[in-house]
């Protein structure tokens, strides 16, 4: 009887749609973050309208001998901001999908990104965004 009740309860739950997989293309924003002249990461991002809310998608790849711990720290401290009015869209971009250094020469084009839907309403005009990195020293 318990199994039947559990199955019935699961059938009555609202269906949750799977998140759409986003793949980086040439139109996505991109920047490099360098720890040294030869070490750092490439970050690509884009925003989308998901049922009237702003979704942020991020992918990144390390290059050189960078420790991934450093890159995650920089992404955790980073903010995605809009160019018009310099408003913060999202803080902490460490949810982004990490790819191997082989993706870096291709500028991550064709690679999957991880996405996060924000509480912000999608603006009437498509927002132009950039990543603001924390200034100063980083320490682990």
Short mmCIF file of N, CA and C in Angstrom, two decimals:
data_model
loop_
_atom_site.label_atom_id
_atom_site.label_comp_id
_atom_site.label_asym_id
_atom_site.label_seq_id
_atom_site.Cartn_x
_atom_site.Cartn_y
_atom_site.Cartn_z
N UNK A 1 0.82 -1.20 0.00
CA UNK A 1 0.00 0.00 0.00
C UNK A 1 0.87 1.26 0.00
N UNK A 2 1.97 1.23 0.75
CA UNK A 2 2.85 2.40 0.79
C UNK A 2 3.45 2.69 -0.58
N UNK A 3 3.82 1.64 -1.31
CA UNK A 3 4.41 1.83 -2.63
C UNK A 3 3.39 2.46 -3.56
N UNK A 4 2.15 1.97 -3.51
CA UNK A 4 1.09 2.54 -4.35
C UNK A 4 0.89 4.01 -4.03
N UNK A 5 0.86 4.38 -2.75
CA UNK A 5 0.68 5.77 -2.33
C UNK A 5 1.83 6.64 -2.84
N UNK A 6 3.05 6.11 -2.74
CA UNK A 6 4.22 6.85 -3.21
C UNK A 6 4.16 7.06 -4.72
N UNK A 7 3.81 6.02 -5.46
CA UNK A 7 3.70 6.15 -6.92
C UNK A 7 2.60 7.14 -7.30
N UNK A 8 1.48 7.10 -6.61
CA UNK A 8 0.41 8.04 -6.88
C UNK A 8 0.85 9.47 -6.62
N UNK A 9 1.57 9.68 -5.52
CA UNK A 9 2.06 11.02 -5.18
C UNK A 9 3.04 11.52 -6.24
N UNK A 10 3.92 10.65 -6.73
CA UNK A 10 4.87 11.05 -7.76
C UNK A 10 4.18 11.41 -9.06
N UNK A 11 3.09 10.70 -9.38
CA UNK A 11 2.34 11.00 -10.60
C UNK A 11 1.63 12.35 -10.52
N UNK A 12 1.27 12.76 -9.32
CA UNK A 12 0.54 14.01 -9.15
C UNK A 12 1.44 15.23 -9.09
N UNK A 13 2.74 15.03 -8.93
CA UNK A 13 3.68 16.16 -8.89
C UNK A 13 3.71 16.83 -10.26
N UNK A 14 3.84 18.16 -10.28
CA UNK A 14 3.92 18.83 -11.58
C UNK A 14 5.17 18.42 -12.32
N UNK A 15 5.06 18.32 -13.61
CA UNK A 15 6.20 17.93 -14.43
C UNK A 15 7.23 19.05 -14.45
N UNK A 16 8.47 18.69 -14.32
CA UNK A 16 9.56 19.67 -14.36
C UNK A 16 10.29 19.47 -15.68
N UNK A 17 10.35 20.50 -16.47
CA UNK A 17 11.02 20.37 -17.76
C UNK A 17 12.52 20.43 -17.57
N UNK A 18 13.23 19.67 -18.36
CA UNK A 18 14.69 19.67 -18.28
C UNK A 18 15.22 20.99 -18.83
N UNK A 19 16.27 21.48 -18.21
CA UNK A 19 16.87 22.73 -18.67
C UNK A 19 17.43 22.53 -20.07
N UNK A 20 17.29 23.55 -20.89
CA UNK A 20 17.79 23.49 -22.26
C UNK A 20 19.31 23.54 -22.23
N UNK A 21 19.92 22.69 -23.02
CA UNK A 21 21.37 22.70 -23.12
C UNK A 21 21.78 23.86 -24.03
N UNK A 22 22.71 24.66 -23.56
CA UNK A 22 23.20 25.80 -24.34
C UNK A 22 24.61 25.49 -24.81
N UNK A 23 24.89 25.83 -26.05
CA UNK A 23 26.20 25.59 -26.63
C UNK A 23 26.78 26.93 -27.06
N UNK A 24 28.04 27.15 -26.74
CA UNK A 24 28.72 28.41 -27.05
C UNK A 24 28.83 28.56 -28.57
N UNK A 25 28.54 29.77 -29.05
CA UNK A 25 28.79 30.09 -30.46
C UNK A 25 29.57 31.41 -30.53
N UNK A 26 29.84 31.85 -31.75
CA UNK A 26 30.69 33.02 -31.95
C UNK A 26 30.11 34.31 -31.38
N UNK A 27 28.79 34.37 -31.21
CA UNK A 27 28.16 35.62 -30.75
C UNK A 27 28.25 35.83 -29.24
N UNK A 28 28.69 34.82 -28.50
CA UNK A 28 28.76 34.94 -27.04
C UNK A 28 29.86 35.92 -26.64
N UNK A 29 29.67 36.56 -25.48
CA UNK A 29 30.71 37.41 -24.92
C UNK A 29 31.90 36.56 -24.52
N UNK A 30 33.06 37.16 -24.49
CA UNK A 30 34.26 36.41 -24.12
C UNK A 30 35.33 37.32 -23.56
N UNK A 31 36.11 36.76 -22.65
CA UNK A 31 37.23 37.49 -22.07
C UNK A 31 38.28 36.51 -21.57
N UNK A 32 39.47 37.00 -21.41
CA UNK A 32 40.55 36.21 -20.81
C UNK A 32 40.86 36.80 -19.44
N UNK A 33 41.19 35.92 -18.53
CA UNK A 33 41.66 36.34 -17.21
C UNK A 33 43.04 35.72 -17.07
N UNK A 34 44.06 36.54 -16.91
CA UNK A 34 45.44 36.04 -16.85
C UNK A 34 46.01 36.15 -15.44
N UNK A 35 46.60 35.05 -15.00
CA UNK A 35 47.34 35.06 -13.73
C UNK A 35 48.78 35.48 -14.01
N UNK A 36 49.33 34.97 -15.07
CA UNK A 36 50.65 35.36 -15.55
C UNK A 36 50.53 35.55 -17.06
N UNK A 37 51.62 35.81 -17.72
CA UNK A 37 51.58 36.00 -19.16
C UNK A 37 51.09 34.75 -19.89
N UNK A 38 51.37 33.57 -19.35
CA UNK A 38 51.04 32.31 -20.03
C UNK A 38 49.93 31.50 -19.36
N UNK A 39 49.49 31.90 -18.19
CA UNK A 39 48.51 31.11 -17.43
C UNK A 39 47.24 31.91 -17.19
N UNK A 40 46.11 31.25 -17.30
CA UNK A 40 44.85 31.92 -17.03
C UNK A 40 43.67 31.11 -17.50
N UNK A 41 42.60 31.81 -17.86
CA UNK A 41 41.40 31.12 -18.35
C UNK A 41 40.69 31.99 -19.38
N UNK A 42 39.96 31.30 -20.23
CA UNK A 42 39.09 31.94 -21.20
C UNK A 42 37.66 31.72 -20.71
N UNK A 43 36.87 32.78 -20.65
CA UNK A 43 35.49 32.69 -20.18
C UNK A 43 34.57 33.19 -21.29
N UNK A 44 33.49 32.44 -21.56
CA UNK A 44 32.46 32.85 -22.53
C UNK A 44 31.12 32.84 -21.81
N UNK A 45 30.26 33.80 -22.12
CA UNK A 45 28.95 33.89 -21.47
C UNK A 45 27.92 34.46 -22.42
N UNK A 46 26.65 34.23 -22.07
CA UNK A 46 25.54 34.79 -22.82
C UNK A 46 24.32 34.83 -21.91
N UNK A 47 23.42 35.76 -22.17
CA UNK A 47 22.16 35.83 -21.42
C UNK A 47 21.01 35.49 -22.36
N UNK A 48 19.98 34.87 -21.78
CA UNK A 48 18.81 34.44 -22.55
C UNK A 48 17.54 34.81 -21.80
N UNK A 49 16.45 34.86 -22.52
CA UNK A 49 15.13 35.10 -21.95
C UNK A 49 14.47 33.73 -21.73
N UNK A 50 14.20 33.40 -20.46
CA UNK A 50 13.53 32.15 -20.13
C UNK A 50 12.26 32.50 -19.37
N UNK A 51 11.14 32.45 -20.07
CA UNK A 51 9.84 32.75 -19.48
C UNK A 51 9.84 34.11 -18.78
N UNK A 52 10.47 35.10 -19.42
CA UNK A 52 10.49 36.46 -18.89
C UNK A 52 11.58 36.73 -17.88
N UNK A 53 12.33 35.72 -17.49
CA UNK A 53 13.44 35.90 -16.55
C UNK A 53 14.77 35.82 -17.29
N UNK A 54 15.78 36.42 -16.71
CA UNK A 54 17.10 36.48 -17.32
C UNK A 54 17.90 35.24 -16.92
N UNK A 55 18.36 34.48 -17.91
CA UNK A 55 19.19 33.31 -17.69
C UNK A 55 20.61 33.64 -18.11
N UNK A 56 21.58 33.25 -17.28
CA UNK A 56 22.99 33.48 -17.57
C UNK A 56 23.66 32.13 -17.80
N UNK A 57 24.38 32.00 -18.91
CA UNK A 57 25.11 30.78 -19.22
C UNK A 57 26.59 31.09 -19.31
N UNK A 58 27.43 30.20 -18.75
CA UNK A 58 28.87 30.44 -18.67
C UNK A 58 29.61 29.15 -18.99
N UNK A 59 30.70 29.27 -19.75
CA UNK A 59 31.64 28.18 -19.98
C UNK A 59 33.04 28.76 -19.87
N UNK A 60 33.99 27.95 -19.42
CA UNK A 60 35.36 28.45 -19.32
C UNK A 60 36.36 27.33 -19.49
N UNK A 61 37.58 27.72 -19.84
CA UNK A 61 38.66 26.78 -20.07
C UNK A 61 39.95 27.38 -19.54
N UNK A 62 40.76 26.55 -18.90
CA UNK A 62 42.06 27.00 -18.40
C UNK A 62 43.10 26.86 -19.49
N UNK A 63 44.14 27.68 -19.43
CA UNK A 63 45.28 27.50 -20.32
C UNK A 63 46.55 27.72 -19.52
N UNK A 64 47.64 27.20 -20.04
CA UNK A 64 48.90 27.26 -19.31
C UNK A 64 48.87 26.25 -18.16
N UNK A 65 49.57 26.54 -17.11
CA UNK A 65 49.61 25.63 -15.98
C UNK A 65 48.75 26.08 -14.81
N UNK A 66 47.69 26.81 -15.09
CA UNK A 66 46.86 27.38 -14.03
C UNK A 66 46.19 26.32 -13.19
N UNK A 67 46.24 26.51 -11.89
CA UNK A 67 45.53 25.65 -10.96
C UNK A 67 44.04 26.01 -11.03
N UNK A 68 43.17 25.01 -11.20
CA UNK A 68 41.74 25.27 -11.35
C UNK A 68 41.15 25.93 -10.11
N UNK A 69 41.80 25.74 -8.97
CA UNK A 69 41.34 26.38 -7.73
C UNK A 69 41.39 27.91 -7.86
N UNK A 70 42.43 28.41 -8.49
CA UNK A 70 42.57 29.86 -8.70
C UNK A 70 41.46 30.38 -9.61
N UNK A 71 41.19 29.64 -10.67
CA UNK A 71 40.15 30.07 -11.61
C UNK A 71 38.78 30.08 -10.96
N UNK A 72 38.46 29.06 -10.19
CA UNK A 72 37.16 29.02 -9.49
C UNK A 72 37.04 30.19 -8.52
N UNK A 73 38.12 30.53 -7.85
CA UNK A 73 38.10 31.67 -6.93
C UNK A 73 37.81 32.96 -7.69
N UNK A 74 38.49 33.16 -8.82
CA UNK A 74 38.26 34.38 -9.62
C UNK A 74 36.82 34.43 -10.11
N UNK A 75 36.27 33.31 -10.55
CA UNK A 75 34.88 33.27 -11.02
C UNK A 75 33.90 33.50 -9.88
N UNK A 76 34.21 33.00 -8.70
CA UNK A 76 33.35 33.21 -7.54
C UNK A 76 33.28 34.69 -7.17
N UNK A 77 34.37 35.41 -7.38
CA UNK A 77 34.44 36.83 -7.05
C UNK A 77 33.96 37.74 -8.20
N UNK A 78 33.75 37.16 -9.38
CA UNK A 78 33.38 37.95 -10.56
C UNK A 78 31.89 38.30 -10.54
N UNK A 79 31.56 39.33 -11.31
CA UNK A 79 30.17 39.77 -11.47
C UNK A 79 29.88 39.96 -12.95
N UNK A 80 28.68 39.58 -13.35
CA UNK A 80 28.21 39.91 -14.68
C UNK A 80 27.39 41.17 -14.56
N UNK A 81 27.74 42.19 -15.34
CA UNK A 81 27.09 43.49 -15.24
C UNK A 81 26.59 43.93 -16.62
N UNK A 82 25.63 44.85 -16.62
CA UNK A 82 25.15 45.42 -17.88
C UNK A 82 25.91 46.70 -18.17
N UNK A 83 26.15 46.95 -19.44
CA UNK A 83 26.88 48.16 -19.84
C UNK A 83 26.04 49.41 -19.64
N UNK A 84 24.74 49.31 -19.81
CA UNK A 84 23.86 50.47 -19.63
C UNK A 84 23.51 50.60 -18.15
N UNK A 85 24.05 51.56 -17.49
CA UNK A 85 23.76 51.76 -16.08
C UNK A 85 24.64 50.95 -15.16
N UNK A 86 25.47 50.05 -15.72
CA UNK A 86 26.42 49.28 -14.91
C UNK A 86 25.71 48.53 -13.78
N UNK A 87 24.57 47.94 -14.06
CA UNK A 87 23.83 47.18 -13.05
C UNK A 87 24.33 45.75 -12.96
N UNK A 88 24.40 45.21 -11.74
CA UNK A 88 24.84 43.84 -11.56
C UNK A 88 23.71 42.89 -11.94
N UNK A 89 24.02 41.93 -12.79
CA UNK A 89 23.07 40.90 -13.19
C UNK A 89 23.21 39.69 -12.28
N UNK A 90 24.45 39.26 -12.07
CA UNK A 90 24.71 38.06 -11.27
C UNK A 90 26.11 38.13 -10.68
N UNK A 91 26.21 37.72 -9.45
CA UNK A 91 27.50 37.62 -8.77
C UNK A 91 27.82 36.14 -8.63
N UNK A 92 29.06 35.77 -8.67
CA UNK A 92 29.52 34.40 -8.53
C UNK A 92 29.22 33.60 -9.80
N UNK A 93 30.17 33.55 -10.68
CA UNK A 93 30.03 32.84 -11.95
C UNK A 93 30.69 31.46 -11.92
N UNK A 94 30.98 30.96 -10.72
CA UNK A 94 31.69 29.67 -10.60
C UNK A 94 30.84 28.47 -10.99
N UNK A 95 29.55 28.66 -11.26
CA UNK A 95 28.70 27.57 -11.71
C UNK A 95 29.00 27.19 -13.16
N UNK A 96 29.80 28.02 -13.85
CA UNK A 96 30.11 27.79 -15.26
C UNK A 96 30.70 26.41 -15.51
N UNK A 97 30.53 25.94 -16.73
CA UNK A 97 31.02 24.62 -17.12
C UNK A 97 32.50 24.71 -17.49
N UNK A 98 33.33 23.93 -16.80
CA UNK A 98 34.76 23.89 -17.04
C UNK A 98 35.07 22.90 -18.16
N UNK A 99 35.91 23.32 -19.10
CA UNK A 99 36.35 22.45 -20.18
C UNK A 99 37.87 22.37 -20.15
N UNK A 100 38.40 21.32 -20.74
CA UNK A 100 39.84 21.12 -20.76
C UNK A 100 40.52 22.21 -21.59
N UNK A 101 41.81 22.27 -21.48
CA UNK A 101 42.57 23.29 -22.21
C UNK A 101 42.47 23.10 -23.72
N UNK A 102 42.03 21.92 -24.18
CA UNK A 102 41.87 21.69 -25.62
C UNK A 102 40.76 22.56 -26.21
N UNK A 103 39.84 23.02 -25.36
CA UNK A 103 38.73 23.86 -25.84
C UNK A 103 39.18 25.30 -26.05
N UNK A 104 40.26 25.71 -25.42
CA UNK A 104 40.70 27.10 -25.46
C UNK A 104 41.07 27.58 -26.86
N UNK A 105 41.83 26.80 -27.66
CA UNK A 105 42.15 27.29 -29.01
C UNK A 105 40.89 27.47 -29.88
N UNK A 106 39.83 26.74 -29.60
CA UNK A 106 38.58 26.85 -30.35
C UNK A 106 37.69 27.94 -29.77
N UNK A 107 38.20 28.63 -28.75
CA UNK A 107 37.46 29.70 -28.06
C UNK A 107 36.13 29.20 -27.51
N UNK A 108 36.11 27.92 -27.14
CA UNK A 108 34.96 27.25 -26.53
C UNK A 108 33.76 27.13 -27.47
N UNK A 109 33.90 27.53 -28.73
CA UNK A 109 32.79 27.43 -29.67
C UNK A 109 32.45 25.96 -29.89
N UNK A 110 31.16 25.63 -29.72
CA UNK A 110 30.69 24.25 -29.86
C UNK A 110 30.68 23.48 -28.55
N UNK A 111 31.13 24.09 -27.47
CA UNK A 111 31.16 23.42 -26.17
C UNK A 111 29.96 23.87 -25.33
N UNK A 112 29.51 22.97 -24.45
CA UNK A 112 28.34 23.26 -23.61
C UNK A 112 28.68 24.25 -22.50
N UNK A 113 27.64 24.95 -22.06
CA UNK A 113 27.75 25.90 -20.95
C UNK A 113 26.78 25.48 -19.85
N UNK A 114 27.07 25.91 -18.63
CA UNK A 114 26.14 25.73 -17.52
C UNK A 114 25.35 27.02 -17.37
N UNK A 115 24.07 26.89 -17.02
CA UNK A 115 23.20 28.06 -16.98
C UNK A 115 22.51 28.19 -15.63
N UNK A 116 22.14 29.42 -15.32
CA UNK A 116 21.44 29.73 -14.08
C UNK A 116 20.41 30.81 -14.38
N UNK A 117 19.15 30.55 -14.00
CA UNK A 117 18.08 31.53 -14.19
C UNK A 117 18.06 32.44 -12.97
N UNK A 118 18.09 33.75 -13.22
CA UNK A 118 18.08 34.72 -12.13
C UNK A 118 16.64 35.12 -11.80
N UNK A 119 16.48 35.92 -10.78
CA UNK A 119 15.16 36.45 -10.40
C UNK A 119 14.83 37.72 -11.18
N UNK A 120 15.80 38.21 -11.96
CA UNK A 120 15.62 39.45 -12.70
C UNK A 120 14.73 39.25 -13.92
N UNK A 121 13.87 40.22 -14.18
CA UNK A 121 13.06 40.19 -15.39
C UNK A 121 13.95 40.49 -16.58
N UNK A 122 13.67 39.83 -17.69
CA UNK A 122 14.44 40.09 -18.91
C UNK A 122 14.05 41.46 -19.42
N UNK A 123 15.02 42.33 -19.69
CA UNK A 123 14.69 43.71 -20.12
C UNK A 123 14.06 43.74 -21.51
N UNK A 124 13.42 44.86 -21.81
CA UNK A 124 12.76 45.00 -23.12
C UNK A 124 13.78 45.04 -24.25
N UNK A 125 14.94 45.63 -23.99
CA UNK A 125 16.02 45.61 -24.98
C UNK A 125 17.06 44.60 -24.54
N UNK A 126 17.65 43.92 -25.51
CA UNK A 126 18.63 42.89 -25.19
C UNK A 126 19.83 43.53 -24.49
N UNK A 127 20.17 43.06 -23.28
CA UNK A 127 21.25 43.72 -22.53
C UNK A 127 22.64 43.38 -23.06
N UNK A 128 23.50 44.38 -23.08
CA UNK A 128 24.91 44.17 -23.40
C UNK A 128 25.61 43.99 -22.06
N UNK A 129 26.34 42.90 -21.91
CA UNK A 129 26.92 42.57 -20.60
C UNK A 129 28.44 42.44 -20.68
N UNK A 130 29.06 42.52 -19.53
CA UNK A 130 30.50 42.29 -19.41
C UNK A 130 30.78 41.71 -18.03
N UNK A 131 31.96 41.11 -17.88
CA UNK A 131 32.36 40.55 -16.59
C UNK A 131 33.26 41.56 -15.89
N UNK A 132 32.92 41.85 -14.65
CA UNK A 132 33.76 42.72 -13.83
C UNK A 132 34.50 41.82 -12.85
N UNK A 133 35.82 41.85 -12.96
CA UNK A 133 36.65 41.04 -12.07
C UNK A 133 36.96 41.82 -10.81
N UNK A 134 37.09 41.12 -9.71
CA UNK A 134 37.46 41.80 -8.47
C UNK A 134 38.89 42.31 -8.61
N UNK A 135 39.11 43.51 -8.14
CA UNK A 135 40.46 44.09 -8.20
C UNK A 135 41.22 43.73 -6.93
N UNK A 136 42.53 43.77 -7.04
CA UNK A 136 43.36 43.50 -5.88
C UNK A 136 43.93 42.09 -5.90
N UNK A 137 44.38 41.65 -4.75
CA UNK A 137 45.03 40.36 -4.63
C UNK A 137 44.03 39.27 -4.32
N UNK A 138 44.33 38.07 -4.80
CA UNK A 138 43.52 36.88 -4.48
C UNK A 138 44.37 36.00 -3.58
N UNK A 139 43.75 35.42 -2.58
CA UNK A 139 44.49 34.49 -1.73
C UNK A 139 43.61 33.28 -1.43
N UNK A 140 44.24 32.13 -1.42
CA UNK A 140 43.53 30.87 -1.14
C UNK A 140 43.69 30.48 0.30
#
